[in-house]
mmCIF file of N, CA and C in Angstrom:
data_model
loop_
_atom_site.group_PDB
_atom_site.id
_atom_site.type_symbol
_atom_site.label_atom_id
_atom_site.label_comp_id
_atom_site.label_asym_id
_atom_site.label_seq_id
_atom_site.Cartn_x
_atom_site.Cartn_y
_atom_site.Cartn_z
ATOM 1 N N MET A 1 143.083 104.669 97.434
ATOM 2 C CA MET A 1 142.738 104.295 98.786
ATOM 3 C C MET A 1 141.979 105.449 99.436
ATOM 4 N N ALA A 2 140.713 105.206 99.721
ATOM 5 C CA ALA A 2 139.863 106.268 100.264
ATOM 6 C C ALA A 2 138.765 105.676 101.144
ATOM 7 N N TRP A 3 138.125 106.538 101.878
ATOM 8 C CA TRP A 3 137.074 106.150 102.809
ATOM 9 C C TRP A 3 135.817 106.974 102.567
ATOM 10 N N THR A 4 134.668 106.365 102.763
ATOM 11 C CA THR A 4 133.408 107.073 102.967
ATOM 12 C C THR A 4 133.084 106.856 104.434
ATOM 13 N N TYR A 5 132.577 107.896 105.098
ATOM 14 C CA TYR A 5 132.348 107.774 106.537
ATOM 15 C C TYR A 5 131.097 108.536 106.954
ATOM 16 N N LEU A 6 130.562 108.125 108.108
ATOM 17 C CA LEU A 6 129.416 108.787 108.734
ATOM 18 C C LEU A 6 129.815 109.195 110.142
ATOM 19 N N LEU A 7 129.502 110.433 110.483
ATOM 20 C CA LEU A 7 129.742 110.944 111.824
ATOM 21 C C LEU A 7 128.416 111.229 112.499
ATOM 22 N N ARG A 8 128.340 110.950 113.793
ATOM 23 C CA ARG A 8 127.199 111.393 114.591
ATOM 24 C C ARG A 8 127.655 112.653 115.319
ATOM 25 N N CYS A 9 126.917 113.728 115.114
ATOM 26 C CA CYS A 9 127.267 115.005 115.731
ATOM 27 C C CYS A 9 126.651 115.101 117.128
ATOM 28 N N ALA A 10 127.137 116.055 117.909
ATOM 29 C CA ALA A 10 126.673 116.226 119.284
ATOM 30 C C ALA A 10 125.169 116.485 119.350
ATOM 31 N N ASP A 11 124.587 117.074 118.309
ATOM 32 C CA ASP A 11 123.145 117.343 118.315
ATOM 33 C C ASP A 11 122.324 116.164 117.780
ATOM 34 N N GLY A 12 122.980 115.026 117.493
ATOM 35 C CA GLY A 12 122.278 113.831 117.039
ATOM 36 C C GLY A 12 122.120 113.726 115.534
ATOM 37 N N THR A 13 122.546 114.741 114.785
ATOM 38 C CA THR A 13 122.471 114.676 113.331
ATOM 39 C C THR A 13 123.651 113.880 112.792
ATOM 40 N N TYR A 14 123.594 113.551 111.509
ATOM 41 C CA TYR A 14 124.665 112.795 110.864
ATOM 42 C C TYR A 14 125.333 113.636 109.786
ATOM 43 N N TYR A 15 126.616 113.409 109.626
ATOM 44 C CA TYR A 15 127.408 114.048 108.579
ATOM 45 C C TYR A 15 128.055 112.943 107.759
ATOM 46 N N VAL A 16 127.992 113.041 106.441
ATOM 47 C CA VAL A 16 128.593 112.060 105.539
ATOM 48 C C VAL A 16 129.744 112.718 104.808
ATOM 49 N N GLY A 17 130.882 112.022 104.747
ATOM 50 C CA GLY A 17 132.028 112.562 104.032
ATOM 51 C C GLY A 17 132.861 111.463 103.408
ATOM 52 N N SER A 18 133.892 111.888 102.684
ATOM 53 C CA SER A 18 134.869 110.946 102.135
ATOM 54 C C SER A 18 136.239 111.585 102.246
ATOM 55 N N THR A 19 137.261 110.738 102.351
ATOM 56 C CA THR A 19 138.616 111.222 102.574
ATOM 57 C C THR A 19 139.622 110.134 102.241
ATOM 58 N N VAL A 20 140.889 110.532 102.089
ATOM 59 C CA VAL A 20 141.964 109.552 101.928
ATOM 60 C C VAL A 20 142.682 109.326 103.256
ATOM 61 N N ASP A 21 142.375 110.126 104.282
ATOM 62 C CA ASP A 21 142.999 110.012 105.601
ATOM 63 C C ASP A 21 141.912 110.093 106.665
ATOM 64 N N LEU A 22 141.333 108.967 107.007
ATOM 65 C CA LEU A 22 140.187 108.940 107.916
ATOM 66 C C LEU A 22 140.532 109.485 109.302
ATOM 67 N N GLU A 23 141.619 109.040 109.870
ATOM 68 C CA GLU A 23 142.001 109.491 111.207
ATOM 69 C C GLU A 23 142.258 111.006 111.233
ATOM 70 N N GLY A 24 142.981 111.486 110.241
ATOM 71 C CA GLY A 24 143.269 112.916 110.165
ATOM 72 C C GLY A 24 142.013 113.742 109.946
ATOM 73 N N ARG A 25 141.121 113.235 109.112
ATOM 74 C CA ARG A 25 139.891 113.974 108.832
ATOM 75 C C ARG A 25 139.002 114.027 110.056
ATOM 76 N N LEU A 26 138.923 112.954 110.826
ATOM 77 C CA LEU A 26 138.146 112.956 112.059
ATOM 78 C C LEU A 26 138.706 113.991 113.033
ATOM 79 N N TRP A 27 140.026 114.068 113.132
ATOM 80 C CA TRP A 27 140.653 115.078 113.994
ATOM 81 C C TRP A 27 140.253 116.479 113.520
ATOM 82 N N GLN A 28 140.291 116.708 112.217
ATOM 83 C CA GLN A 28 139.918 118.017 111.682
ATOM 84 C C GLN A 28 138.481 118.375 112.035
ATOM 85 N N HIS A 29 137.574 117.421 111.916
ATOM 86 C CA HIS A 29 136.168 117.688 112.245
ATOM 87 C C HIS A 29 136.007 118.092 113.707
ATOM 88 N N ASN A 30 136.801 117.509 114.595
ATOM 89 C CA ASN A 30 136.656 117.785 116.017
ATOM 90 C C ASN A 30 137.501 118.946 116.527
ATOM 91 N N HIS A 31 138.569 119.331 115.797
ATOM 92 C CA HIS A 31 139.519 120.294 116.369
ATOM 93 C C HIS A 31 139.852 121.502 115.502
ATOM 94 N N SER A 32 139.789 121.397 114.218
ATOM 95 C CA SER A 32 140.272 122.470 113.355
ATOM 96 C C SER A 32 139.144 123.412 112.950
ATOM 97 N N ASP A 33 139.373 124.715 113.118
ATOM 98 C CA ASP A 33 138.393 125.705 112.676
ATOM 99 C C ASP A 33 138.584 126.071 111.215
ATOM 100 N N GLU A 34 139.733 125.735 110.649
ATOM 101 C CA GLU A 34 139.984 126.046 109.245
ATOM 102 C C GLU A 34 139.702 124.849 108.329
ATOM 103 N N LEU A 35 139.967 123.641 108.806
ATOM 104 C CA LEU A 35 139.903 122.466 107.937
ATOM 105 C C LEU A 35 138.669 121.606 108.136
ATOM 106 N N GLY A 36 138.043 121.676 109.291
ATOM 107 C CA GLY A 36 136.829 120.896 109.520
ATOM 108 C C GLY A 36 135.667 121.501 108.769
ATOM 109 N N ALA A 37 134.685 120.686 108.421
ATOM 110 C CA ALA A 37 133.505 121.180 107.712
ATOM 111 C C ALA A 37 132.724 122.144 108.596
ATOM 112 N N ALA A 38 132.166 123.172 107.998
ATOM 113 C CA ALA A 38 131.390 124.156 108.752
ATOM 114 C C ALA A 38 130.241 123.483 109.502
ATOM 115 N N TYR A 39 129.632 122.469 108.899
ATOM 116 C CA TYR A 39 128.513 121.768 109.530
ATOM 117 C C TYR A 39 128.946 121.138 110.848
ATOM 118 N N THR A 40 130.059 120.428 110.844
ATOM 119 C CA THR A 40 130.492 119.748 112.068
ATOM 120 C C THR A 40 131.126 120.715 113.065
ATOM 121 N N ARG A 41 131.670 121.799 112.600
ATOM 122 C CA ARG A 41 132.305 122.780 113.498
ATOM 123 C C ARG A 41 131.297 123.296 114.513
ATOM 124 N N ARG A 42 130.054 123.430 114.123
ATOM 125 C CA ARG A 42 129.004 123.940 115.018
ATOM 126 C C ARG A 42 128.328 122.827 115.819
ATOM 127 N N ARG A 43 128.755 121.575 115.613
ATOM 128 C CA ARG A 43 128.074 120.438 116.243
ATOM 129 C C ARG A 43 129.056 119.486 116.919
ATOM 130 N N ARG A 44 130.114 120.000 117.449
ATOM 131 C CA ARG A 44 131.137 119.176 118.101
ATOM 132 C C ARG A 44 130.707 118.786 119.500
ATOM 133 N N PRO A 45 131.229 117.670 119.977
ATOM 134 C CA PRO A 45 132.132 116.745 119.306
ATOM 135 C C PRO A 45 131.366 115.831 118.353
ATOM 136 N N VAL A 46 132.102 115.295 117.391
ATOM 137 C CA VAL A 46 131.528 114.329 116.461
ATOM 138 C C VAL A 46 132.164 112.981 116.727
ATOM 139 N N GLU A 47 131.421 111.934 116.388
ATOM 140 C CA GLU A 47 131.880 110.568 116.628
ATOM 141 C C GLU A 47 131.760 109.771 115.334
ATOM 142 N N LEU A 48 132.796 109.040 114.980
ATOM 143 C CA LEU A 48 132.752 108.168 113.811
ATOM 144 C C LEU A 48 131.855 106.978 114.137
ATOM 145 N N VAL A 49 130.793 106.775 113.327
ATOM 146 C CA VAL A 49 129.859 105.674 113.585
ATOM 147 C C VAL A 49 129.851 104.633 112.474
ATOM 148 N N TRP A 50 130.421 104.970 111.307
ATOM 149 C CA TRP A 50 130.481 104.014 110.206
ATOM 150 C C TRP A 50 131.530 104.480 109.219
ATOM 151 N N SER A 51 132.240 103.523 108.628
ATOM 152 C CA SER A 51 133.191 103.852 107.563
ATOM 153 C C SER A 51 133.371 102.641 106.665
ATOM 154 N N CYS A 52 133.769 102.917 105.428
ATOM 155 C CA CYS A 52 134.007 101.862 104.455
ATOM 156 C C CYS A 52 135.198 102.269 103.594
ATOM 157 N N PHE A 53 136.107 101.337 103.379
ATOM 158 C CA PHE A 53 137.313 101.569 102.603
ATOM 159 C C PHE A 53 137.080 101.251 101.135
ATOM 160 N N TYR A 54 137.615 102.077 100.260
ATOM 161 C CA TYR A 54 137.521 101.872 98.809
ATOM 162 C C TYR A 54 138.914 101.940 98.197
ATOM 163 N N ASP A 55 139.116 101.182 97.144
ATOM 164 C CA ASP A 55 140.391 101.228 96.433
ATOM 165 C C ASP A 55 140.546 102.519 95.630
ATOM 166 N N ARG A 56 139.417 103.063 95.203
ATOM 167 C CA ARG A 56 139.464 104.264 94.359
ATOM 168 C C ARG A 56 138.743 105.436 95.028
ATOM 169 N N VAL A 57 139.361 106.611 94.963
ATOM 170 C CA VAL A 57 138.771 107.832 95.518
ATOM 171 C C VAL A 57 137.410 108.097 94.882
ATOM 172 N N GLU A 58 137.306 107.849 93.594
ATOM 173 C CA GLU A 58 136.054 108.095 92.877
ATOM 174 C C GLU A 58 134.895 107.283 93.454
ATOM 175 N N ASP A 59 135.181 106.050 93.860
ATOM 176 C CA ASP A 59 134.136 105.196 94.430
ATOM 177 C C ASP A 59 133.696 105.709 95.807
ATOM 178 N N ALA A 60 134.663 106.125 96.628
ATOM 179 C CA ALA A 60 134.334 106.663 97.952
ATOM 180 C C ALA A 60 133.493 107.927 97.813
ATOM 181 N N PHE A 61 133.867 108.803 96.894
ATOM 182 C CA PHE A 61 133.143 110.047 96.679
ATOM 183 C C PHE A 61 131.736 109.768 96.150
ATOM 184 N N ALA A 62 131.606 108.819 95.240
ATOM 185 C CA ALA A 62 130.295 108.480 94.685
ATOM 186 C C ALA A 62 129.365 107.940 95.774
ATOM 187 N N PHE A 63 129.889 107.078 96.664
ATOM 188 C CA PHE A 63 129.036 106.544 97.735
ATOM 189 C C PHE A 63 128.695 107.645 98.735
ATOM 190 N N GLU A 64 129.630 108.547 98.996
ATOM 191 C CA GLU A 64 129.327 109.701 99.862
ATOM 192 C C GLU A 64 128.120 110.457 99.320
ATOM 193 N N LYS A 65 128.133 110.767 98.045
ATOM 194 C CA LYS A 65 127.032 111.518 97.437
ATOM 195 C C LYS A 65 125.724 110.734 97.498
ATOM 196 N N GLN A 66 125.799 109.434 97.349
ATOM 197 C CA GLN A 66 124.602 108.597 97.434
ATOM 198 C C GLN A 66 124.016 108.648 98.843
ATOM 199 N N VAL A 67 124.857 108.452 99.854
ATOM 200 C CA VAL A 67 124.382 108.421 101.235
ATOM 201 C C VAL A 67 123.879 109.795 101.675
ATOM 202 N N GLN A 68 124.446 110.862 101.135
ATOM 203 C CA GLN A 68 123.966 112.201 101.481
ATOM 204 C C GLN A 68 122.491 112.376 101.121
ATOM 205 N N GLY A 69 122.013 111.651 100.145
ATOM 206 C CA GLY A 69 120.611 111.742 99.760
ATOM 207 C C GLY A 69 119.683 110.841 100.558
ATOM 208 N N TRP A 70 120.218 110.053 101.462
ATOM 209 C CA TRP A 70 119.410 109.110 102.229
ATOM 210 C C TRP A 70 118.766 109.772 103.438
ATOM 211 N N ASN A 71 117.640 109.217 103.858
ATOM 212 C CA ASN A 71 116.987 109.698 105.069
ATOM 213 C C ASN A 71 117.668 109.102 106.306
ATOM 214 N N ARG A 72 117.272 109.595 107.448
ATOM 215 C CA ARG A 72 117.885 109.189 108.714
ATOM 216 C C ARG A 72 117.732 107.681 108.974
ATOM 217 N N ARG A 73 116.532 107.142 108.713
ATOM 218 C CA ARG A 73 116.306 105.708 108.964
ATOM 219 C C ARG A 73 117.237 104.845 108.122
ATOM 220 N N LYS A 74 117.431 105.242 106.890
ATOM 221 C CA LYS A 74 118.291 104.464 106.001
ATOM 222 C C LYS A 74 119.753 104.576 106.446
ATOM 223 N N ARG A 75 120.178 105.764 106.855
ATOM 224 C CA ARG A 75 121.555 105.936 107.357
ATOM 225 C C ARG A 75 121.779 105.090 108.611
ATOM 226 N N GLU A 76 120.783 105.052 109.482
ATOM 227 C CA GLU A 76 120.935 104.269 110.712
ATOM 228 C C GLU A 76 120.953 102.772 110.424
ATOM 229 N N ALA A 77 120.230 102.325 109.419
ATOM 230 C CA ALA A 77 120.295 100.917 109.018
ATOM 231 C C ALA A 77 121.687 100.592 108.481
ATOM 232 N N LEU A 78 122.275 101.501 107.740
ATOM 233 C CA LEU A 78 123.650 101.315 107.249
ATOM 234 C C LEU A 78 124.615 101.197 108.427
ATOM 235 N N ILE A 79 124.479 102.076 109.397
ATOM 236 C CA ILE A 79 125.345 102.059 110.577
ATOM 237 C C ILE A 79 125.240 100.718 111.300
ATOM 238 N N ARG A 80 124.018 100.185 111.394
ATOM 239 C CA ARG A 80 123.809 98.894 112.075
ATOM 240 C C ARG A 80 124.187 97.704 111.208
ATOM 241 N N GLY A 81 124.513 97.951 109.934
ATOM 242 C CA GLY A 81 124.878 96.863 109.034
ATOM 243 C C GLY A 81 123.692 96.085 108.504
ATOM 244 N N GLU A 82 122.528 96.696 108.494
ATOM 245 C CA GLU A 82 121.302 96.040 108.037
ATOM 246 C C GLU A 82 121.122 96.267 106.529
ATOM 247 N N TRP A 83 122.010 95.692 105.758
ATOM 248 C CA TRP A 83 122.032 95.887 104.305
ATOM 249 C C TRP A 83 120.731 95.485 103.634
ATOM 250 N N GLU A 84 120.109 94.422 104.125
ATOM 251 C CA GLU A 84 118.891 93.923 103.497
ATOM 252 C C GLU A 84 117.725 94.903 103.633
ATOM 253 N N ARG A 85 117.773 95.793 104.611
ATOM 254 C CA ARG A 85 116.685 96.766 104.822
ATOM 255 C C ARG A 85 116.827 98.004 103.938
ATOM 256 N N LEU A 86 118.003 98.244 103.388
ATOM 257 C CA LEU A 86 118.248 99.493 102.663
ATOM 258 C C LEU A 86 117.297 99.726 101.483
ATOM 259 N N PRO A 87 117.022 98.725 100.645
ATOM 260 C CA PRO A 87 116.107 98.996 99.526
ATOM 261 C C PRO A 87 114.716 99.448 99.973
ATOM 262 N N ASP A 88 114.157 98.807 100.976
ATOM 263 C CA ASP A 88 112.826 99.186 101.441
ATOM 264 C C ASP A 88 112.815 100.560 102.098
ATOM 265 N N LEU A 89 113.898 100.933 102.755
ATOM 266 C CA LEU A 89 113.943 102.225 103.431
ATOM 267 C C LEU A 89 114.059 103.391 102.465
ATOM 268 N N SER A 90 114.345 103.102 101.220
ATOM 269 C CA SER A 90 114.453 104.182 100.250
ATOM 270 C C SER A 90 113.109 104.510 99.602
ATOM 271 N N ARG A 91 112.093 103.763 99.934
ATOM 272 C CA ARG A 91 110.781 103.998 99.345
ATOM 273 C C ARG A 91 110.021 105.094 100.091
ATOM 274 N N ARG A 92 109.085 105.698 99.413
ATOM 275 C CA ARG A 92 108.247 106.756 99.989
ATOM 276 C C ARG A 92 107.472 106.236 101.204
ATOM 277 N N PRO A 93 107.095 107.120 102.144
ATOM 278 C CA PRO A 93 106.344 106.700 103.335
ATOM 279 C C PRO A 93 105.055 105.948 103.005
ATOM 280 N N ALA A 94 104.339 106.351 101.969
ATOM 281 C CA ALA A 94 103.094 105.664 101.611
ATOM 282 C C ALA A 94 103.375 104.219 101.219
ATOM 283 N N VAL A 95 104.469 103.980 100.512
ATOM 284 C CA VAL A 95 104.846 102.624 100.134
ATOM 285 C C VAL A 95 105.237 101.840 101.380
ATOM 286 N N GLN A 96 105.950 102.471 102.294
ATOM 287 C CA GLN A 96 106.339 101.827 103.550
ATOM 288 C C GLN A 96 105.102 101.366 104.328
ATOM 289 N N GLU A 97 104.114 102.237 104.417
ATOM 290 C CA GLU A 97 102.893 101.903 105.154
ATOM 291 C C GLU A 97 102.158 100.729 104.498
ATOM 292 N N ARG A 98 102.072 100.741 103.183
ATOM 293 C CA ARG A 98 101.407 99.652 102.462
ATOM 294 C C ARG A 98 102.139 98.329 102.684
ATOM 295 N N LEU A 99 103.464 98.354 102.620
ATOM 296 C CA LEU A 99 104.246 97.140 102.861
ATOM 297 C C LEU A 99 104.041 96.622 104.279
ATOM 298 N N ALA A 100 103.975 97.527 105.252
ATOM 299 C CA ALA A 100 103.755 97.123 106.644
ATOM 300 C C ALA A 100 102.378 96.480 106.804
ATOM 301 N N ARG A 101 101.346 97.048 106.165
ATOM 302 C CA ARG A 101 99.994 96.468 106.227
ATOM 303 C C ARG A 101 99.965 95.087 105.590
ATOM 304 N N GLN A 102 100.643 94.942 104.454
ATOM 305 C CA GLN A 102 100.682 93.647 103.768
ATOM 306 C C GLN A 102 101.366 92.598 104.634
ATOM 307 N N GLN A 103 102.407 93.010 105.320
ATOM 308 C CA GLN A 103 103.124 92.063 106.177
ATOM 309 C C GLN A 103 102.241 91.595 107.333
ATOM 310 N N VAL A 104 101.496 92.523 107.924
ATOM 311 C CA VAL A 104 100.587 92.172 109.017
ATOM 312 C C VAL A 104 99.492 91.234 108.518
ATOM 313 N N GLU A 105 98.958 91.497 107.327
ATOM 314 C CA GLU A 105 97.885 90.677 106.766
ATOM 315 C C GLU A 105 98.373 89.272 106.429
ATOM 316 N N THR A 106 99.624 89.111 106.033
ATOM 317 C CA THR A 106 100.139 87.794 105.639
ATOM 318 C C THR A 106 100.844 87.080 106.773
ATOM 319 N N ASP A 107 101.010 87.734 107.917
ATOM 320 C CA ASP A 107 101.681 87.113 109.057
ATOM 321 C C ASP A 107 100.750 86.090 109.695
ATOM 322 N N PRO A 108 101.139 84.800 109.741
ATOM 323 C CA PRO A 108 100.252 83.743 110.245
ATOM 324 C C PRO A 108 100.048 83.773 111.757
ATOM 325 N N SER A 109 100.819 84.501 112.510
ATOM 326 C CA SER A 109 100.685 84.472 113.969
ATOM 327 C C SER A 109 99.656 85.394 114.517
#
């Protein structure tokens, strides 16, 4: 039983983590100088903006590592629950621009 989670920091950046105790870990990020991550310690307060429960710790940790490699737009789509947008948001900017042009060209309106 584990969680992958996303925090929005006071400076607007995002922090991705995983834990077996979501409530306790959130408290640590906001209050503990010994147990909270160094990244969030300098960016308090932090706010939980997304979380997902997993049956296995290994799965939560694996998704944490995956999301850590994502750009801001893709993380924000995850937060909004826009699952269908995630594949396109992982493409390079040049591919994004080409897809946007193609959509405009094929849009009948």
